[in-house]
Coordinates of C-alpha atoms in Angstrom, one line a residue:
M1 CA 21.1 -29.5 -6.8
S2 CA 17.8 -29.8 -8.7
S3 CA 16.2 -31.5 -5.8
E4 CA 17.4 -28.8 -3.4
L5 CA 15.9 -26.2 -5.8
E6 CA 12.6 -27.9 -5.9
N7 CA 12.5 -28.2 -2.1
L8 CA 13.1 -24.4 -1.8
R9 CA 10.4 -23.7 -4.4
K10 CA 8.0 -25.9 -2.5
E11 CA 8.8 -24.0 0.7
I12 CA 8.1 -20.7 -1.1
E13 CA 4.8 -22.1 -2.3
N14 CA 3.8 -22.9 1.3
I15 CA 4.8 -19.4 2.4
D16 CA 2.8 -17.8 -0.5
K17 CA -0.2 -19.8 0.6
Q18 CA 0.1 -18.4 4.1
I19 CA 0.5 -14.9 2.7
V20 CA -2.7 -15.3 0.7
E21 CA -4.6 -16.7 3.7
L22 CA -3.5 -13.8 5.9
L23 CA -4.5 -11.3 3.2
A24 CA -7.9 -12.9 3.0
K25 CA -8.2 -12.8 6.8
R26 CA -7.2 -9.1 6.8
L27 CA -9.7 -8.2 4.1
K28 CA -12.5 -10.0 6.1
I29 CA -11.6 -7.9 9.1
S30 CA -11.6 -4.8 6.9
M31 CA -15.2 -5.6 5.9
K32 CA -16.3 -5.7 9.5
I33 CA -14.5 -2.4 10.1
G34 CA -16.5 -1.0 7.2
E35 CA -19.8 -2.1 8.7
I36 CA -18.9 -0.3 12.0
K37 CA -17.8 2.8 10.1
N38 CA -21.0 2.9 8.2
K39 CA -23.0 2.6 11.5
I40 CA -21.2 5.5 13.1
G41 CA -21.1 7.6 9.9
K42 CA -17.3 7.5 9.5
S43 CA -15.6 7.8 6.1
V44 CA -14.0 4.8 4.5
T45 CA -10.7 6.7 4.3
D46 CA -8.9 7.4 7.5
E47 CA -5.6 9.0 6.6
K48 CA -4.3 9.3 10.2
R49 CA -4.9 5.6 10.7
E50 CA -3.2 4.8 7.4
E51 CA -0.1 6.7 8.6
V52 CA -0.1 4.8 11.9
V53 CA -0.3 1.5 10.0
K54 CA 2.4 2.5 7.6
N55 CA 4.8 3.4 10.4
Y56 CA 4.0 0.1 12.1
W57 CA 4.9 -1.8 8.9
I58 CA 8.1 0.2 8.5
E59 CA 9.2 -0.5 12.1
N60 CA 8.6 -4.3 11.6
A61 CA 10.3 -4.2 8.2
K62 CA 13.4 -2.9 9.9
I63 CA 13.3 -5.6 12.5
F64 CA 13.1 -8.3 9.8
G65 CA 15.6 -6.7 7.5
L66 CA 13.2 -5.7 4.7
P67 CA 13.7 -2.5 2.7
E68 CA 11.4 0.4 3.3
S69 CA 10.8 0.6 -0.4
L70 CA 9.1 -2.8 -0.3
V71 CA 6.6 -1.5 2.3
N72 CA 6.0 1.6 0.1
S73 CA 5.2 -0.6 -2.9
I74 CA 2.9 -3.1 -1.1
L75 CA 1.0 -1.1 1.4
P76 CA -0.9 1.3 -0.9
L77 CA -2.3 -1.7 -2.7
I78 CA -3.4 -3.3 0.5
F79 CA -5.0 0.0 1.6
S80 CA -6.9 0.2 -1.7
Y81 CA -8.3 -3.3 -1.4
S82 CA -9.1 -2.8 2.3
K83 CA -11.2 0.2 1.4
L84 CA -12.9 -1.7 -1.4
Y85 CA -14.0 -4.3 1.2
Q86 CA -15.2 -1.5 3.5
I87 CA -17.8 -0.1 1.2
N88 CA -21.2 -0.7 2.7
P89 CA -24.0 1.6 1.5
G90 CA -26.9 1.9 3.9
Q91 CA -29.3 2.5 1.0
K92 CA -29.0 1.1 -2.5
R93 CA -30.0 3.8 -5.1
N94 CA -31.1 3.8 -8.7
V95 CA -28.4 5.7 -10.5
T96 CA -28.4 6.8 -14.1
I97 CA -25.1 7.7 -15.6
I98 CA -25.2 9.6 -18.9
G99 CA -21.9 9.1 -20.7
Y100 CA -19.4 6.4 -21.5
G101 CA -16.0 8.2 -21.3
G102 CA -13.2 7.6 -18.8
M103 CA -14.8 9.3 -15.9
A104 CA -18.2 7.6 -16.6
R105 CA -16.3 4.3 -16.5
S106 CA -14.6 5.2 -13.2
L107 CA -18.0 6.1 -11.6
V108 CA -19.8 3.0 -12.9
S109 CA -17.0 0.8 -11.5
L110 CA -17.3 2.5 -8.1
L111 CA -21.1 2.6 -7.9
S112 CA -21.6 -0.9 -9.1
L113 CA -19.0 -2.1 -6.6
A114 CA -20.9 -0.3 -3.9
G115 CA -24.0 -2.3 -4.7
H116 CA -26.1 0.5 -6.3
N117 CA -28.4 -0.2 -9.2
V118 CA -26.6 1.4 -12.2
V119 CA -28.0 2.2 -15.6
V120 CA -25.8 3.6 -18.4
T121 CA -27.1 5.6 -21.3
G122 CA -26.0 8.1 -23.9
R123 CA -26.1 9.2 -27.5
D124 CA -24.1 6.2 -28.8
R125 CA -26.0 3.1 -27.8
N126 CA -23.0 0.7 -28.6
K127 CA -20.6 2.6 -26.4
A128 CA -23.1 2.9 -23.5
S129 CA -24.0 -0.8 -23.8
A130 CA -20.4 -1.8 -23.8
L131 CA -19.7 0.2 -20.6
A132 CA -22.8 -1.3 -18.9
N133 CA -21.8 -4.8 -19.9
E134 CA -18.3 -4.4 -18.6
F135 CA -19.5 -3.9 -15.1
K136 CA -22.7 -6.1 -15.3
C137 CA -25.0 -3.1 -15.3
V138 CA -27.9 -2.2 -17.5
Y139 CA -28.2 -0.1 -20.7
M140 CA -31.5 1.8 -21.3
N141 CA -32.4 4.4 -23.9
L142 CA -32.3 8.0 -22.6
E143 CA -36.0 8.4 -21.9
N144 CA -36.3 5.2 -19.9
A145 CA -33.1 5.8 -18.1
L146 CA -34.3 9.2 -16.9
K147 CA -37.6 7.8 -15.8
W148 CA -35.9 5.0 -13.9
G149 CA -33.1 6.9 -12.1
E150 CA -33.4 8.6 -8.8
L151 CA -29.9 10.2 -9.2
I152 CA -28.9 11.4 -12.6
I153 CA -25.1 11.9 -13.2
L154 CA -24.1 13.9 -16.2
A155 CA -20.7 12.2 -16.9
L156 CA -20.2 14.5 -19.9
P157 CA -17.8 17.3 -20.8
P158 CA -18.8 21.0 -20.9
A159 CA -18.6 20.8 -24.7
A160 CA -21.8 18.7 -24.6
I161 CA -23.8 21.6 -23.1
E162 CA -26.4 21.6 -25.9
Y163 CA -27.1 17.9 -25.3
I164 CA -27.2 18.5 -21.6
R165 CA -29.8 21.3 -22.1
S166 CA -32.0 19.0 -24.1
I167 CA -31.8 16.4 -21.3
L168 CA -32.6 18.8 -18.5
S169 CA -35.5 20.4 -20.3
K170 CA -37.4 17.1 -20.4
P171 CA -40.5 16.8 -18.1
V172 CA -39.3 13.4 -16.9
I173 CA -36.4 15.1 -15.1
R174 CA -38.7 16.9 -12.6
D175 CA -37.9 16.2 -8.9
K176 CA -34.8 14.1 -9.8
I177 CA -31.4 14.8 -8.3
V178 CA -29.0 15.9 -11.1
M179 CA -25.2 16.1 -10.7
D180 CA -22.6 17.3 -13.2
I181 CA -18.9 16.3 -12.9
F182 CA -17.3 19.4 -14.6
S183 CA -13.8 20.4 -13.6
S184 CA -14.6 24.0 -14.1
K185 CA -17.8 25.4 -12.6
D186 CA -17.6 29.2 -13.5
K187 CA -20.2 29.4 -16.3
A188 CA -21.9 26.0 -16.3
F189 CA -22.9 26.1 -12.6
K190 CA -25.0 29.2 -13.0
E191 CA -26.8 27.9 -16.1
L192 CA -27.5 24.5 -14.6
E193 CA -28.7 26.1 -11.4
E194 CA -31.1 28.3 -13.4
M195 CA -32.3 25.3 -15.4
S196 CA -33.0 23.4 -12.1
I197 CA -35.2 26.1 -10.9
K198 CA -37.0 26.5 -14.2
H199 CA -37.6 22.7 -14.7
S200 CA -38.0 21.7 -11.1
F201 CA -35.1 19.3 -10.6
K202 CA -32.6 19.3 -7.7
F203 CA -29.1 20.3 -8.9
V204 CA -26.0 19.5 -6.9
S205 CA -22.6 20.1 -8.6
T206 CA -19.8 17.6 -8.1
H207 CA -16.2 17.3 -9.2
P208 CA -14.5 13.9 -8.7
L209 CA -11.0 14.9 -7.6
F210 CA -9.3 12.0 -9.4
G211 CA -8.7 10.9 -13.0
P212 CA -10.4 8.1 -15.0
I213 CA -9.3 5.3 -12.7
L214 CA -11.1 2.1 -11.8
Y215 CA -12.6 1.6 -8.3
P216 CA -11.6 5.1 -6.9
V217 CA -12.4 4.1 -3.3
G218 CA -11.1 6.6 -0.8
E219 CA -10.6 9.4 -3.3
R220 CA -12.2 12.9 -2.8
I221 CA -15.2 14.4 -4.5
A222 CA -16.0 18.2 -4.3
I223 CA -19.7 18.9 -3.8
I224 CA -21.3 22.3 -4.3
P225 CA -24.9 23.0 -3.3
S226 CA -27.2 25.1 -5.4
K227 CA -30.3 27.1 -4.8
S228 CA -32.4 24.1 -5.7
S229 CA -30.6 21.5 -3.6
E230 CA -31.5 22.6 -0.1
D231 CA -33.7 19.5 0.6
S232 CA -31.3 17.0 -1.2
F233 CA -27.8 18.2 -0.5
K234 CA -27.3 16.2 2.6
E235 CA -28.6 13.1 0.8
V236 CA -26.1 13.6 -2.0
V237 CA -23.2 13.9 0.5
E238 CA -24.3 10.7 2.3
F239 CA -24.6 8.9 -1.1
W240 CA -21.0 9.6 -2.1
K241 CA -19.7 8.9 1.4
E242 CA -21.4 5.5 1.6
S243 CA -20.2 4.8 -2.0
G244 CA -16.6 5.0 -0.8
L245 CA -15.6 8.6 -1.7
V246 CA -14.6 11.4 0.7
P247 CA -17.0 14.4 0.2
V248 CA -15.4 17.9 0.3
I249 CA -18.1 20.6 0.6
T250 CA -17.2 23.8 -1.1
T251 CA -18.4 26.8 -3.1
V252 CA -18.1 27.7 -6.8
E253 CA -15.6 30.5 -6.0
E254 CA -13.5 28.5 -3.7
H255 CA -13.5 25.5 -6.1
E256 CA -12.4 27.6 -9.1
K257 CA -9.6 29.3 -7.1
A258 CA -8.4 25.9 -5.8
M259 CA -8.5 24.3 -9.2
A260 CA -6.6 27.2 -10.7
I261 CA -3.7 26.1 -8.5
V262 CA -4.3 22.3 -8.3
Q263 CA -5.1 21.8 -12.0
V264 CA -4.3 24.8 -14.1
L265 CA -1.0 25.8 -12.7
S266 CA 0.3 22.2 -12.1
H267 CA -0.7 21.0 -15.6
F268 CA 0.8 24.2 -17.2
Y269 CA 4.1 23.4 -15.6
I270 CA 3.9 19.7 -16.5
L271 CA 3.0 20.4 -20.1
G272 CA 5.9 22.9 -20.2
L273 CA 8.3 20.4 -18.7
S274 CA 7.2 17.8 -21.2
R275 CA 8.0 20.1 -24.1
S276 CA 11.2 21.4 -22.5
I277 CA 12.5 17.8 -22.1
E278 CA 12.0 17.1 -25.8
S279 CA 13.5 20.4 -26.9
A280 CA 16.5 19.9 -24.6
K281 CA 17.1 16.4 -26.0
R282 CA 17.2 17.8 -29.5
E283 CA 19.4 20.8 -28.5
L284 CA 21.8 18.6 -26.6
E285 CA 21.7 15.9 -29.3
I286 CA 20.9 13.1 -26.9
D287 CA 18.0 10.7 -27.9
K288 CA 18.3 8.0 -25.3
I289 CA 18.3 9.0 -21.6
S290 CA 16.3 6.0 -20.2
D291 CA 19.5 4.3 -18.8
L292 CA 20.5 7.4 -16.9
Q293 CA 17.1 8.3 -15.3
T294 CA 16.8 8.8 -11.6
T295 CA 13.9 7.4 -9.6
N296 CA 12.4 10.8 -9.2
F297 CA 12.7 11.5 -13.0
R298 CA 10.9 8.2 -13.8
E299 CA 8.1 9.2 -11.4
I300 CA 7.9 12.6 -13.1
L301 CA 7.7 11.0 -16.5
K302 CA 4.7 8.9 -15.4
I303 CA 2.9 12.1 -14.4
I304 CA 3.8 13.7 -17.7
N305 CA 2.5 10.7 -19.7
R306 CA -0.8 10.8 -17.7
V307 CA -1.3 14.5 -18.4
N308 CA -0.4 14.2 -22.1
E309 CA -3.0 11.4 -22.4
L310 CA -5.6 13.9 -21.1
Y311 CA -4.4 16.8 -23.3
P312 CA -7.8 17.9 -24.7
V313 CA -9.3 17.9 -21.2
I314 CA -6.3 19.7 -19.8
I315 CA -6.7 22.5 -22.4
E316 CA -10.4 22.7 -21.8
I317 CA -9.7 23.4 -18.1
Q318 CA -7.0 25.9 -19.0
N319 CA -9.5 27.8 -21.2
S320 CA -12.5 27.6 -18.8
N321 CA -11.1 28.4 -15.4
P322 CA -11.6 32.2 -14.7
Y323 CA -8.3 32.4 -12.8
A324 CA -6.2 30.5 -15.3
Y325 CA -4.5 33.5 -16.9
K326 CA -3.6 34.9 -13.5
V327 CA -2.0 31.7 -12.2
R328 CA -0.1 31.1 -15.5
E329 CA 1.2 34.6 -15.3
I330 CA 2.3 34.0 -11.7
G331 CA 3.9 30.7 -12.8
V332 CA 5.9 32.2 -15.6
K333 CA 7.1 35.1 -13.3
E334 CA 8.2 32.7 -10.6
L335 CA 10.2 30.6 -13.1
Q336 CA 11.9 33.8 -14.4
E337 CA 12.7 34.8 -10.8
L338 CA 14.0 31.3 -10.0
D339 CA 16.2 31.3 -13.1
K340 CA 17.5 34.7 -12.1
E341 CA 18.2 33.6 -8.6
I342 CA 20.0 30.5 -9.7
G343 CA 22.0 32.5 -12.2
E344 CA 23.1 34.9 -9.5
K345 CA 24.4 32.1 -7.3
T346 CA 26.4 30.2 -9.9

């Protein structure tokens, strides 16, 4: 029996080797595809093509008796790594990232992977150095980092506005391209735009439409031009596209209205659901529900946990978006209407 077991394990090892070899071959082809996409100016992410590939996998899974859930688990990972191998910037840039939080880490991981020269700086030298070392980048003090960088990314929260003002008023910032990553643009955009005109730098506002994840290849980034960015806006769009993100060009008003729905309203519901679950457990006197969770509920809990981990940022967005009160009011009203509707039917 033991010899039969060993033989089967050996057979699995041989199959595993073939799987790894085929994955390596697939990624090499993805790299060639990336080179072609770069030449013709096509984005790394092609959602229509991904859908075709997914359907192809599902069809073959049915033929070979594999569950569709296996395809849904494996394929997103393969897509992610394929996009990683497709990054092929046409021009390597000197990028200075000011900050060392979750989003700074996300952007450093992406831009260093894309082959750009990345410098990390900030008020806390130890934290900035640690982030730079993690991705084999370079730490410089603020003054040298500003002199060196062509593109300056303010990976800082709106609460750091005084620090940002002190940075943008330095003579060394003149003629540089400066980008913020604020989730809310209502007040900050106008001030940064005015500063760019006063201090002669080129301001382009951006908002990475993803959380603090590593190597966010294929994710979207909102890009908003300013009065000082006419000559550099196209350059910024190409920079992010060639670095593996999908640029979405928008305006401040459109961005704020969209974020009121995408972030404010959805996070409001998620935080409310999180609190309601805990209150319901206490009211119903049931502590342990893990054994009775559905698949959908487990996925919802993952989202709740991610949102709760970002609670200070979530509240900041709730307080800064000019349409936040309106969409929360709509959200509460719709819940009341839904409760009334369900009550009438039961």
